[in-house]
Amino acid sequence: MNVQSYSTQPAQGIRGEIAVPGDKSISHRSIMLGSIARGVTTVRGFLRGEDNFATLNAFRAMGVAIGDDGETLTINGKGLYGLSEADDVIDCGNSGTSIRLLTGLLAPQRFYSVLTGDRYLRRRPMKRVVGPLGQMGACILGRDGGEKAPLAIAGRPLTGLEYRSPVASAQVKSALMLAGLYAAGETRIIEPHLSRDHSERMFRHFGAAIETGATGVVIRGGHELTGRDIIVPGDISSAAFFIVAALLVPDSELLITGVGVNPTRTGILDILTAMGGSIALLNQRELSGEPVADLLIRSSALRGIEIAGEVVTRAIDEFPVICVAAALAEGKTVIREARELRVKETDRIAAMATNLRAAGVTVAESDDGMEITGVERLGAATVESFGDHRIAMSMLVAGLVAAGGVTVHDVACIGTSFPDFFPLLEKVTAR
Ligand code: S3P
């Protein structure tokens, strides 16, 4: 295990202009759809994080030629049935998106696959995809009755399914959509709230037979996709750390350019704005079917709010850093209906409660959320990342406003989603 630590100290301002790296979700999907489309797909702005390389290496292992000139990826798509059997276990590392979406895509192939991941991923629930795929006719075995990786997939023909998902999960939805591309008939997925819709947008971009509406997403199987050019927008989930840093550190003004502002991802903006944050969306435009804007953030006094309902799904990855904002807001912030946070890269409710308490904040945990009472200033703290990139980055943001700073142990995990986090933070931090 890597135990490398990093410390941040109180800053005088967060200033200047940055662009954040490409969106992680869209980067994964570009490799997957590009590989099973016919013809060439080019991808610019691909996120060069470990999670996305796990997906890229999986497709190379299945015989897809993917060129990389350092700026643009060129994927020589092989068509729906052009993948070949990997001759070894496919290692998805820390990436839930890789393993769950690949499970859906590999279930209908004409070959056998085994998927695994690191010790954190091997603890995460897989039944949410293995269950409905089984109803489509898939043959997938895993530890704990199919709940845990490694997963062994004996590819076989599938039939379409109408599936009402108990959780709003883009990974579940996307796994079933990928399986649905191959299934006989129609596959319909209905979610309790609309989760991120990058798959729907990209399926459409590649010419899939897809319909979306109030009754869920419907895919008709058996239609080939066509290779496309994709420009990946900046990841709002990476921007989130800099947005909160600029709101909390006095005398800040930060412009983040080219951020994806897909409405299924902008819960963070709605939550922070409701807390009193000054965030302006400038220069709104569209890239490869995804809305994009520049964000201008100024230091703001924040107040506690209640967070529950559909906005939870639209901000699901941002709760660690929302907790940091809440810790410095006036009054209480109550987070409810966010049980999914317990099955992310780590249990993010428990991890943030532990870490904020170490910095002198009163936090009450509930089964599906937490209550955070804001303080004027955080205290010095030394905390663990729990192997979770977003916990690590959130606590390093906290250190920018903690008397005596914050030290985070085991920060190597930041490389899964944001390899350039440290130089970008250096660039905008005024001392
Ligand atoms: C993702 C979906 C979300 C999110 C994850 C990326 C995706 O997970 O937390 O970081 O790319 O589809 P769930 O589908 O489990 O909510």
Short mmCIF file of C-alpha atoms and ligand atoms in Angstrom, two decimals:
data_model
loop_
_atom_site.label_atom_id
_atom_site.label_comp_id
_atom_site.label_asym_id
_atom_site.label_seq_id
_atom_site.Cartn_x
_atom_site.Cartn_y
_atom_site.Cartn_z
CA MET A 1 0.00 0.00 0.00
CA ASN A 2 1.26 3.48 -0.79
CA VAL A 3 1.40 5.59 2.35
CA GLN A 4 2.70 8.79 0.81
CA SER A 5 1.27 11.85 2.63
CA TYR A 6 0.59 15.43 1.62
CA SER A 7 -0.21 18.56 3.66
CA THR A 8 -2.03 21.75 2.78
CA GLN A 9 -1.81 25.00 4.76
CA PRO A 10 -4.08 28.05 5.06
CA ALA A 11 -4.09 30.02 1.78
CA GLN A 12 -4.36 33.77 1.13
CA GLY A 13 -6.56 33.25 -1.91
CA ILE A 14 -7.47 30.87 -4.75
CA ARG A 15 -6.91 32.90 -7.87
CA GLY A 16 -6.41 32.70 -11.61
CA GLU A 17 -7.69 30.53 -14.44
CA ILE A 18 -7.50 26.76 -14.83
CA ALA A 19 -8.97 24.00 -16.95
CA VAL A 20 -9.70 20.71 -15.20
CA PRO A 21 -9.01 17.33 -16.86
CA GLY A 22 -11.58 15.47 -18.91
CA ASP A 23 -14.75 13.94 -17.49
CA LYS A 24 -14.15 10.46 -16.09
CA SER A 25 -17.58 9.03 -16.93
CA ILE A 26 -17.50 10.30 -20.51
CA SER A 27 -13.90 9.10 -20.99
CA HIS A 28 -14.84 5.53 -19.99
CA ARG A 29 -17.82 5.51 -22.32
CA SER A 30 -15.84 6.90 -25.27
CA ILE A 31 -13.47 3.90 -25.15
CA MET A 32 -16.29 1.38 -24.74
CA LEU A 33 -18.53 2.68 -27.52
CA GLY A 34 -15.57 3.49 -29.79
CA SER A 35 -14.34 -0.11 -29.46
CA ILE A 36 -17.66 -1.73 -30.39
CA ALA A 37 -18.57 0.78 -33.11
CA ARG A 38 -17.69 0.25 -36.76
CA GLY A 39 -14.92 2.53 -38.02
CA VAL A 40 -12.65 5.01 -36.33
CA THR A 41 -13.44 7.03 -33.20
CA THR A 42 -11.17 9.84 -32.06
CA VAL A 43 -11.22 11.10 -28.48
CA ARG A 44 -9.77 14.44 -27.41
CA GLY A 45 -9.62 15.49 -23.77
CA PHE A 46 -9.55 11.86 -22.52
CA LEU A 47 -8.93 11.72 -18.76
CA ARG A 48 -5.47 10.23 -18.21
CA GLY A 49 -6.32 8.77 -14.81
CA GLU A 50 -5.79 5.21 -13.62
CA ASP A 51 -9.50 4.38 -13.75
CA ASN A 52 -9.76 5.29 -17.41
CA PHE A 53 -6.56 3.44 -18.30
CA ALA A 54 -8.11 0.36 -16.69
CA THR A 55 -10.91 0.59 -19.27
CA LEU A 56 -8.51 1.38 -22.12
CA ASN A 57 -6.24 -1.58 -21.25
CA ALA A 58 -9.25 -3.90 -21.03
CA PHE A 59 -10.18 -3.14 -24.64
CA ARG A 60 -6.59 -3.45 -25.83
CA ALA A 61 -6.56 -6.88 -24.12
CA MET A 62 -9.68 -7.74 -26.14
CA GLY A 63 -7.90 -6.95 -29.40
CA VAL A 64 -8.88 -3.34 -30.03
CA ALA A 65 -6.13 -1.17 -31.55
CA ILE A 66 -6.09 2.16 -29.70
CA GLY A 67 -3.50 4.74 -30.78
CA ASP A 68 -2.39 7.55 -28.48
CA ASP A 69 -0.31 10.51 -29.64
CA GLY A 70 -0.44 12.10 -26.20
CA GLU A 71 -3.36 14.33 -27.14
CA THR A 72 -5.84 12.31 -29.17
CA LEU A 73 -6.82 8.67 -28.85
CA THR A 74 -7.67 6.87 -32.08
CA ILE A 75 -9.83 3.80 -31.60
CA ASN A 76 -10.16 1.33 -34.44
CA GLY A 77 -13.65 0.11 -33.68
CA LYS A 78 -14.35 -3.56 -34.35
CA GLY A 79 -18.13 -3.60 -34.53
CA LEU A 80 -20.60 -5.16 -32.09
CA TYR A 81 -19.10 -8.67 -32.33
CA GLY A 82 -15.47 -7.77 -33.08
CA LEU A 83 -13.99 -8.07 -29.57
CA SER A 84 -11.88 -11.12 -28.86
CA GLU A 85 -11.41 -13.05 -25.63
CA ALA A 86 -8.77 -11.59 -23.27
CA ASP A 87 -6.24 -14.28 -22.41
CA ASP A 88 -6.03 -13.19 -18.77
CA VAL A 89 -8.12 -11.70 -15.97
CA ILE A 90 -9.14 -8.09 -16.70
CA ASP A 91 -8.07 -5.85 -13.81
CA CYS A 92 -10.39 -2.87 -13.31
CA GLY A 93 -8.24 -1.43 -10.51
CA ASN A 94 -10.30 0.93 -8.33
CA SER A 95 -12.88 1.66 -11.03
CA GLY A 96 -16.53 0.83 -10.33
CA THR A 97 -17.51 2.22 -13.72
CA SER A 98 -15.09 -0.10 -15.53
CA ILE A 99 -16.20 -3.27 -13.80
CA ARG A 100 -19.96 -2.63 -13.82
CA LEU A 101 -20.19 -1.38 -17.40
CA LEU A 102 -17.86 -4.12 -18.65
CA THR A 103 -20.01 -6.73 -16.93
CA GLY A 104 -22.96 -5.54 -19.02
CA LEU A 105 -20.94 -5.38 -22.21
CA LEU A 106 -19.23 -8.76 -21.77
CA ALA A 107 -22.32 -10.75 -20.72
CA PRO A 108 -23.59 -11.07 -24.34
CA GLN A 109 -20.19 -11.73 -26.00
CA ARG A 110 -19.29 -15.06 -27.58
CA PHE A 111 -16.43 -15.64 -25.15
CA TYR A 112 -15.46 -15.98 -21.50
CA SER A 113 -14.20 -13.12 -19.30
CA VAL A 114 -13.05 -12.64 -15.72
CA LEU A 115 -13.15 -9.17 -14.15
CA THR A 116 -11.49 -8.14 -10.91
CA GLY A 117 -10.17 -5.04 -9.16
CA ASP A 118 -8.23 -3.74 -6.18
CA ARG A 119 -9.13 -4.55 -2.56
CA TYR A 120 -11.58 -1.62 -2.40
CA LEU A 121 -13.41 -2.57 -5.60
CA ARG A 122 -13.59 -6.23 -4.53
CA ARG A 123 -15.63 -5.10 -1.52
CA ARG A 124 -18.23 -3.18 -3.54
CA PRO A 125 -21.69 -4.51 -4.50
CA MET A 126 -22.02 -6.09 -7.94
CA LYS A 127 -25.41 -7.81 -7.57
CA ARG A 128 -27.04 -4.56 -8.71
CA VAL A 129 -25.79 -5.39 -12.24
CA VAL A 130 -25.36 -9.17 -11.96
CA GLY A 131 -29.01 -9.57 -10.84
CA PRO A 132 -30.80 -7.86 -13.76
CA LEU A 133 -28.26 -9.20 -16.28
CA GLY A 134 -29.15 -12.68 -14.99
CA GLN A 135 -32.80 -11.90 -15.76
CA MET A 136 -31.70 -11.16 -19.34
CA GLY A 137 -30.13 -14.62 -19.50
CA ALA A 138 -26.53 -13.80 -18.53
CA CYS A 139 -24.29 -16.37 -16.84
CA ILE A 140 -22.16 -14.53 -14.27
CA LEU A 141 -20.59 -15.97 -11.14
CA GLY A 142 -18.92 -14.08 -8.32
CA ARG A 143 -18.04 -14.38 -4.64
CA ASP A 144 -20.88 -14.05 -2.15
CA GLY A 145 -23.52 -15.30 -4.63
CA GLY A 146 -22.45 -12.92 -7.38
CA GLU A 147 -22.24 -9.88 -5.11
CA LYS A 148 -18.47 -9.46 -5.18
CA ALA A 149 -15.65 -9.53 -7.73
CA PRO A 150 -13.84 -11.39 -9.18
CA LEU A 151 -16.71 -11.97 -11.61
CA ALA A 152 -16.59 -14.79 -14.14
CA ILE A 153 -18.74 -14.20 -17.21
CA ALA A 154 -19.63 -16.96 -19.66
CA GLY A 155 -20.94 -14.93 -22.60
CA ARG A 156 -24.27 -16.02 -24.09
CA PRO A 157 -27.19 -14.53 -26.02
CA LEU A 158 -29.47 -12.25 -23.98
CA THR A 159 -33.07 -11.19 -24.22
CA GLY A 160 -34.37 -7.67 -23.59
CA LEU A 161 -35.81 -6.80 -20.19
CA GLU A 162 -37.96 -4.13 -18.61
CA TYR A 163 -36.08 -3.28 -15.42
CA ARG A 164 -37.21 -0.93 -12.66
CA SER A 165 -33.99 -0.18 -10.79
CA PRO A 166 -34.30 0.28 -7.02
CA VAL A 167 -31.31 2.69 -7.07
CA ALA A 168 -30.67 5.72 -9.26
CA SER A 169 -27.36 4.48 -10.65
CA ALA A 170 -25.78 5.38 -13.96
CA GLN A 171 -23.54 2.35 -13.67
CA VAL A 172 -26.53 0.00 -13.41
CA LYS A 173 -28.37 1.81 -16.20
CA SER A 174 -25.32 1.85 -18.48
CA ALA A 175 -24.46 -1.82 -17.87
CA LEU A 176 -27.99 -2.78 -18.93
CA MET A 177 -27.91 -0.40 -21.89
CA LEU A 178 -24.68 -2.00 -23.14
CA ALA A 179 -26.16 -5.48 -22.70
CA GLY A 180 -29.30 -4.19 -24.43
CA LEU A 181 -27.29 -3.34 -27.57
CA TYR A 182 -26.91 -7.11 -28.07
CA ALA A 183 -30.17 -8.41 -26.59
CA ALA A 184 -33.09 -9.74 -28.62
CA GLY A 185 -35.90 -7.16 -28.60
CA GLU A 186 -36.06 -4.11 -26.36
CA THR A 187 -34.39 -3.33 -23.06
CA ARG A 188 -36.10 -0.67 -20.92
CA ILE A 189 -34.58 0.75 -17.74
CA ILE A 190 -36.59 2.88 -15.33
CA GLU A 191 -34.84 4.70 -12.46
CA PRO A 192 -36.23 6.34 -9.31
CA HIS A 193 -34.43 9.59 -10.30
CA LEU A 194 -32.58 10.31 -13.53
CA SER A 195 -28.90 9.46 -12.97
CA ARG A 196 -26.16 10.95 -15.15
CA ASP A 197 -27.23 10.52 -18.77
CA HIS A 198 -23.84 10.43 -20.53
CA SER A 199 -24.56 6.96 -21.88
CA GLU A 200 -27.86 8.04 -23.39
CA ARG A 201 -26.19 11.03 -25.06
CA MET A 202 -23.23 9.03 -26.34
CA PHE A 203 -25.37 6.11 -27.58
CA ARG A 204 -27.31 8.66 -29.60
CA HIS A 205 -24.07 10.26 -30.86
CA PHE A 206 -22.94 6.84 -32.14
CA GLY A 207 -26.28 6.18 -33.84
CA ALA A 208 -27.74 3.56 -31.47
CA ALA A 209 -31.46 2.73 -31.55
CA ILE A 210 -32.34 4.54 -28.31
CA GLU A 211 -35.32 6.41 -26.93
CA THR A 212 -35.45 8.39 -23.70
CA GLY A 213 -38.38 9.84 -21.84
CA ALA A 214 -40.50 9.77 -18.72
CA THR A 215 -40.83 6.00 -19.01
CA GLY A 216 -37.11 5.41 -18.91
CA VAL A 217 -34.53 4.60 -21.54
CA VAL A 218 -35.23 2.03 -24.25
CA ILE A 219 -32.56 0.30 -26.38
CA ARG A 220 -33.32 -1.92 -29.35
CA GLY A 221 -30.72 -4.63 -29.79
CA GLY A 222 -28.83 -5.70 -32.91
CA HIS A 223 -28.01 -2.30 -34.43
CA GLU A 224 -24.39 -1.52 -35.25
CA LEU A 225 -22.86 1.77 -34.00
CA THR A 226 -20.73 4.09 -36.12
CA GLY A 227 -17.38 5.56 -35.02
CA ARG A 228 -17.43 9.27 -34.15
CA ASP A 229 -15.19 12.12 -33.01
CA ILE A 230 -15.54 13.00 -29.35
CA ILE A 231 -14.32 15.98 -27.36
CA VAL A 232 -14.52 15.25 -23.63
CA PRO A 233 -15.50 18.25 -21.49
CA GLY A 234 -13.79 19.06 -18.17
CA ASP A 235 -14.98 16.97 -15.22
CA ILE A 236 -17.30 18.92 -12.91
CA SER A 237 -16.45 16.37 -10.20
CA SER A 238 -12.80 17.48 -10.41
CA ALA A 239 -13.78 21.15 -10.68
CA ALA A 240 -15.78 20.69 -7.45
CA PHE A 241 -12.63 20.70 -5.28
CA PHE A 242 -11.52 24.01 -6.75
CA ILE A 243 -15.03 25.50 -6.59
CA VAL A 244 -15.27 24.78 -2.85
CA ALA A 245 -11.67 25.95 -2.26
CA ALA A 246 -12.41 29.29 -3.98
CA LEU A 247 -15.68 29.75 -2.05
CA LEU A 248 -14.05 29.04 1.33
CA VAL A 249 -10.68 30.80 1.06
CA PRO A 250 -11.09 34.57 1.53
CA ASP A 251 -10.04 36.90 -1.34
CA SER A 252 -10.52 34.27 -4.03
CA GLU A 253 -11.61 34.64 -7.61
CA LEU A 254 -11.19 31.62 -9.86
CA LEU A 255 -12.19 30.92 -13.46
CA ILE A 256 -12.49 27.25 -14.43
CA THR A 257 -12.86 26.88 -18.19
CA GLY A 258 -14.55 24.16 -20.23
CA VAL A 259 -16.45 22.39 -17.45
CA GLY A 260 -19.18 19.88 -18.33
CA VAL A 261 -22.48 21.22 -16.99
CA ASN A 262 -24.81 18.39 -17.96
CA PRO A 263 -27.90 18.99 -15.76
CA THR A 264 -27.62 15.45 -14.36
CA ARG A 265 -24.23 16.46 -12.90
CA THR A 266 -24.77 20.04 -11.68
CA GLY A 267 -26.23 19.20 -8.27
CA ILE A 268 -23.01 20.59 -6.75
CA LEU A 269 -23.70 24.01 -8.30
CA ASP A 270 -27.30 24.02 -7.08
CA ILE A 271 -26.29 22.99 -3.56
CA LEU A 272 -23.45 25.49 -3.21
CA THR A 273 -25.55 28.29 -4.69
CA ALA A 274 -28.34 27.50 -2.20
CA MET A 275 -25.69 27.72 0.56
CA GLY A 276 -24.89 31.27 -0.60
CA GLY A 277 -21.96 30.55 -2.92
CA SER A 278 -21.15 32.92 -5.80
CA ILE A 279 -20.81 30.78 -8.93
CA ALA A 280 -21.48 32.21 -12.40
CA LEU A 281 -21.83 30.09 -15.58
CA LEU A 282 -20.27 31.90 -18.52
CA ASN A 283 -19.89 31.13 -22.22
CA GLN A 284 -22.32 28.18 -22.27
CA ARG A 285 -21.89 25.95 -25.31
CA GLU A 286 -22.10 22.29 -26.44
CA LEU A 287 -19.34 19.72 -27.17
CA SER A 288 -20.16 16.30 -28.66
CA GLY A 289 -23.72 16.46 -27.33
CA GLU A 290 -22.73 17.61 -23.81
CA PRO A 291 -23.30 21.12 -22.37
CA VAL A 292 -20.16 22.99 -21.29
CA ALA A 293 -19.49 26.34 -19.55
CA ASP A 294 -16.78 28.38 -17.85
CA LEU A 295 -17.34 28.80 -14.11
CA LEU A 296 -16.43 31.98 -12.23
CA ILE A 297 -16.24 31.50 -8.46
CA ARG A 298 -15.75 34.15 -5.77
CA SER A 299 -15.25 33.74 -1.99
CA SER A 300 -18.61 33.61 -0.23
CA ALA A 301 -20.05 33.28 3.26
CA LEU A 302 -21.94 29.98 3.26
CA ARG A 303 -24.93 28.87 5.33
CA GLY A 304 -26.14 25.38 6.20
CA ILE A 305 -29.02 23.83 4.23
CA GLU A 306 -30.98 20.56 3.96
CA ILE A 307 -29.92 18.28 1.11
CA ALA A 308 -32.19 15.38 0.03
CA GLY A 309 -34.13 14.04 -2.95
CA GLU A 310 -33.15 14.10 -6.61
CA VAL A 311 -30.29 16.60 -6.13
CA VAL A 312 -28.46 13.87 -4.19
CA THR A 313 -28.18 11.79 -7.38
CA ARG A 314 -27.04 14.83 -9.38
CA ALA A 315 -24.26 15.54 -6.84
CA ILE A 316 -23.48 11.98 -5.77
CA ASP A 317 -19.68 12.15 -6.20
CA GLU A 318 -19.38 15.61 -4.66
CA PHE A 319 -20.54 14.87 -1.11
CA PRO A 320 -17.06 14.61 0.41
CA VAL A 321 -16.27 18.17 -0.66
CA ILE A 322 -19.83 19.36 0.08
CA CYS A 323 -19.17 18.13 3.64
CA VAL A 324 -16.13 20.41 3.79
CA ALA A 325 -18.24 23.38 2.63
CA ALA A 326 -20.86 22.45 5.24
CA ALA A 327 -18.18 22.32 7.96
CA LEU A 328 -17.43 26.01 7.32
CA ALA A 329 -21.04 27.13 6.76
CA GLU A 330 -23.06 28.99 9.34
CA GLY A 331 -25.49 26.65 11.10
CA LYS A 332 -26.36 23.05 10.33
CA THR A 333 -26.28 21.15 7.06
CA VAL A 334 -28.44 18.05 6.98
CA ILE A 335 -27.82 15.41 4.30
CA ARG A 336 -30.49 12.70 3.87
CA GLU A 337 -31.41 10.01 1.33
CA ALA A 338 -27.76 9.55 0.45
CA ARG A 339 -27.27 5.91 1.49
CA GLU A 340 -25.40 5.25 -1.77
CA LEU A 341 -22.45 7.14 -0.24
CA ARG A 342 -21.84 4.10 1.93
CA VAL A 343 -20.94 1.94 -1.10
CA LYS A 344 -18.63 4.27 -3.01
CA GLU A 345 -14.83 3.85 -3.18
CA THR A 346 -15.14 3.79 0.61
CA ASP A 347 -18.03 4.46 3.02
CA ARG A 348 -17.98 8.21 2.43
CA ILE A 349 -20.39 9.02 5.27
CA ALA A 350 -18.18 7.29 7.84
CA ALA A 351 -14.94 8.58 6.27
CA MET A 352 -16.00 12.24 6.22
CA ALA A 353 -17.53 12.06 9.70
CA THR A 354 -14.22 10.69 11.07
CA ASN A 355 -12.08 13.20 9.20
CA LEU A 356 -14.16 16.30 9.98
CA ARG A 357 -14.33 15.34 13.66
CA ALA A 358 -10.52 15.18 13.62
CA ALA A 359 -10.59 18.84 12.46
CA GLY A 360 -12.89 19.86 15.34
CA VAL A 361 -16.31 19.66 13.65
CA THR A 362 -19.43 18.17 15.26
CA VAL A 363 -20.88 15.54 12.92
CA ALA A 364 -23.83 13.22 13.58
CA GLU A 365 -24.07 10.21 11.28
CA SER A 366 -27.33 8.61 10.21
CA ASP A 367 -27.92 5.53 8.16
CA ASP A 368 -28.47 7.52 4.97
CA GLY A 369 -26.67 10.79 5.64
CA MET A 370 -25.23 13.13 8.22
CA GLU A 371 -25.70 16.37 10.10
CA ILE A 372 -22.76 18.77 10.14
CA THR A 373 -22.59 21.80 12.42
CA GLY A 374 -20.44 24.51 10.85
CA VAL A 375 -17.46 26.08 12.63
CA GLU A 376 -15.68 29.44 12.09
CA ARG A 377 -12.34 27.76 11.45
CA LEU A 378 -11.17 24.17 11.20
CA GLY A 379 -8.45 22.86 13.49
CA ALA A 380 -5.24 21.17 12.40
CA ALA A 381 -5.78 17.51 11.56
CA THR A 382 -3.97 14.43 10.27
CA VAL A 383 -6.35 12.06 8.51
CA GLU A 384 -6.58 9.01 6.25
CA SER A 385 -7.80 8.94 2.65
CA PHE A 386 -9.29 5.46 3.20
CA GLY A 387 -7.91 4.76 -0.27
CA ASP A 388 -10.54 7.10 -1.75
CA HIS A 389 -9.39 9.85 -4.13
CA ARG A 390 -12.30 12.16 -3.33
CA ILE A 391 -11.83 11.87 0.45
CA ALA A 392 -8.14 12.72 -0.02
CA MET A 393 -8.78 15.79 -2.21
CA SER A 394 -11.65 17.03 -0.02
CA MET A 395 -9.49 16.98 3.11
CA LEU A 396 -6.66 18.75 1.27
CA VAL A 397 -9.18 21.49 0.40
CA ALA A 398 -10.11 21.59 4.10
CA GLY A 399 -6.42 22.21 4.90
CA LEU A 400 -6.56 25.50 2.95
CA VAL A 401 -8.85 26.86 5.68
CA ALA A 402 -7.64 24.91 8.73
CA ALA A 403 -5.49 26.68 11.34
CA GLY A 404 -2.30 24.60 11.22
CA GLY A 405 -3.30 22.82 7.98
CA VAL A 406 -4.34 19.25 7.21
CA THR A 407 -2.14 16.26 6.44
CA VAL A 408 -3.67 13.39 4.47
CA HIS A 409 -2.06 9.96 4.45
CA ASP A 410 -2.16 7.67 1.42
CA VAL A 411 -2.82 10.24 -1.31
CA ALA A 412 -1.66 8.07 -4.23
CA CYS A 413 -5.34 7.23 -4.86
CA ILE A 414 -5.78 10.77 -6.29
CA GLY A 415 -4.18 9.38 -9.45
CA THR A 416 -7.31 7.36 -10.19
CA SER A 417 -9.23 10.47 -11.27
CA PHE A 418 -7.06 13.60 -11.05
CA PRO A 419 -3.33 13.06 -11.66
CA ASP A 420 -2.73 16.83 -12.04
CA PHE A 421 -4.48 17.82 -8.82
CA PHE A 422 -1.30 18.90 -7.00
CA PRO A 423 0.21 21.14 -9.70
CA LEU A 424 -3.19 22.77 -10.35
CA LEU A 425 -3.67 23.44 -6.64
CA GLU A 426 -0.17 24.95 -6.45
CA LYS A 427 -0.93 27.12 -9.46
CA VAL A 428 -4.01 28.79 -7.98
CA THR A 429 -3.02 28.99 -4.30
CA ALA A 430 -1.86 32.46 -3.17
CA ARG A 431 0.38 32.45 -0.09
C1 S3P B 1 -20.62 6.78 -12.57
C2 S3P B 1 -21.77 6.67 -11.86
C3 S3P B 1 -21.87 6.93 -10.44
C4 S3P B 1 -20.67 7.68 -9.90
C5 S3P B 1 -19.38 7.15 -10.43
C6 S3P B 1 -19.35 7.23 -11.95
C7 S3P B 1 -20.63 6.49 -14.02
O1 S3P B 1 -21.96 5.69 -9.74
O2 S3P B 1 -20.65 7.65 -8.49
O3 S3P B 1 -18.28 7.89 -9.92
O4 S3P B 1 -19.66 6.84 -14.72
O5 S3P B 1 -21.61 5.90 -14.48
P1 S3P B 1 -23.38 4.96 -9.48
O6 S3P B 1 -23.92 4.55 -10.77
O7 S3P B 1 -23.00 3.80 -8.60
O8 S3P B 1 -24.21 5.98 -8.77
#
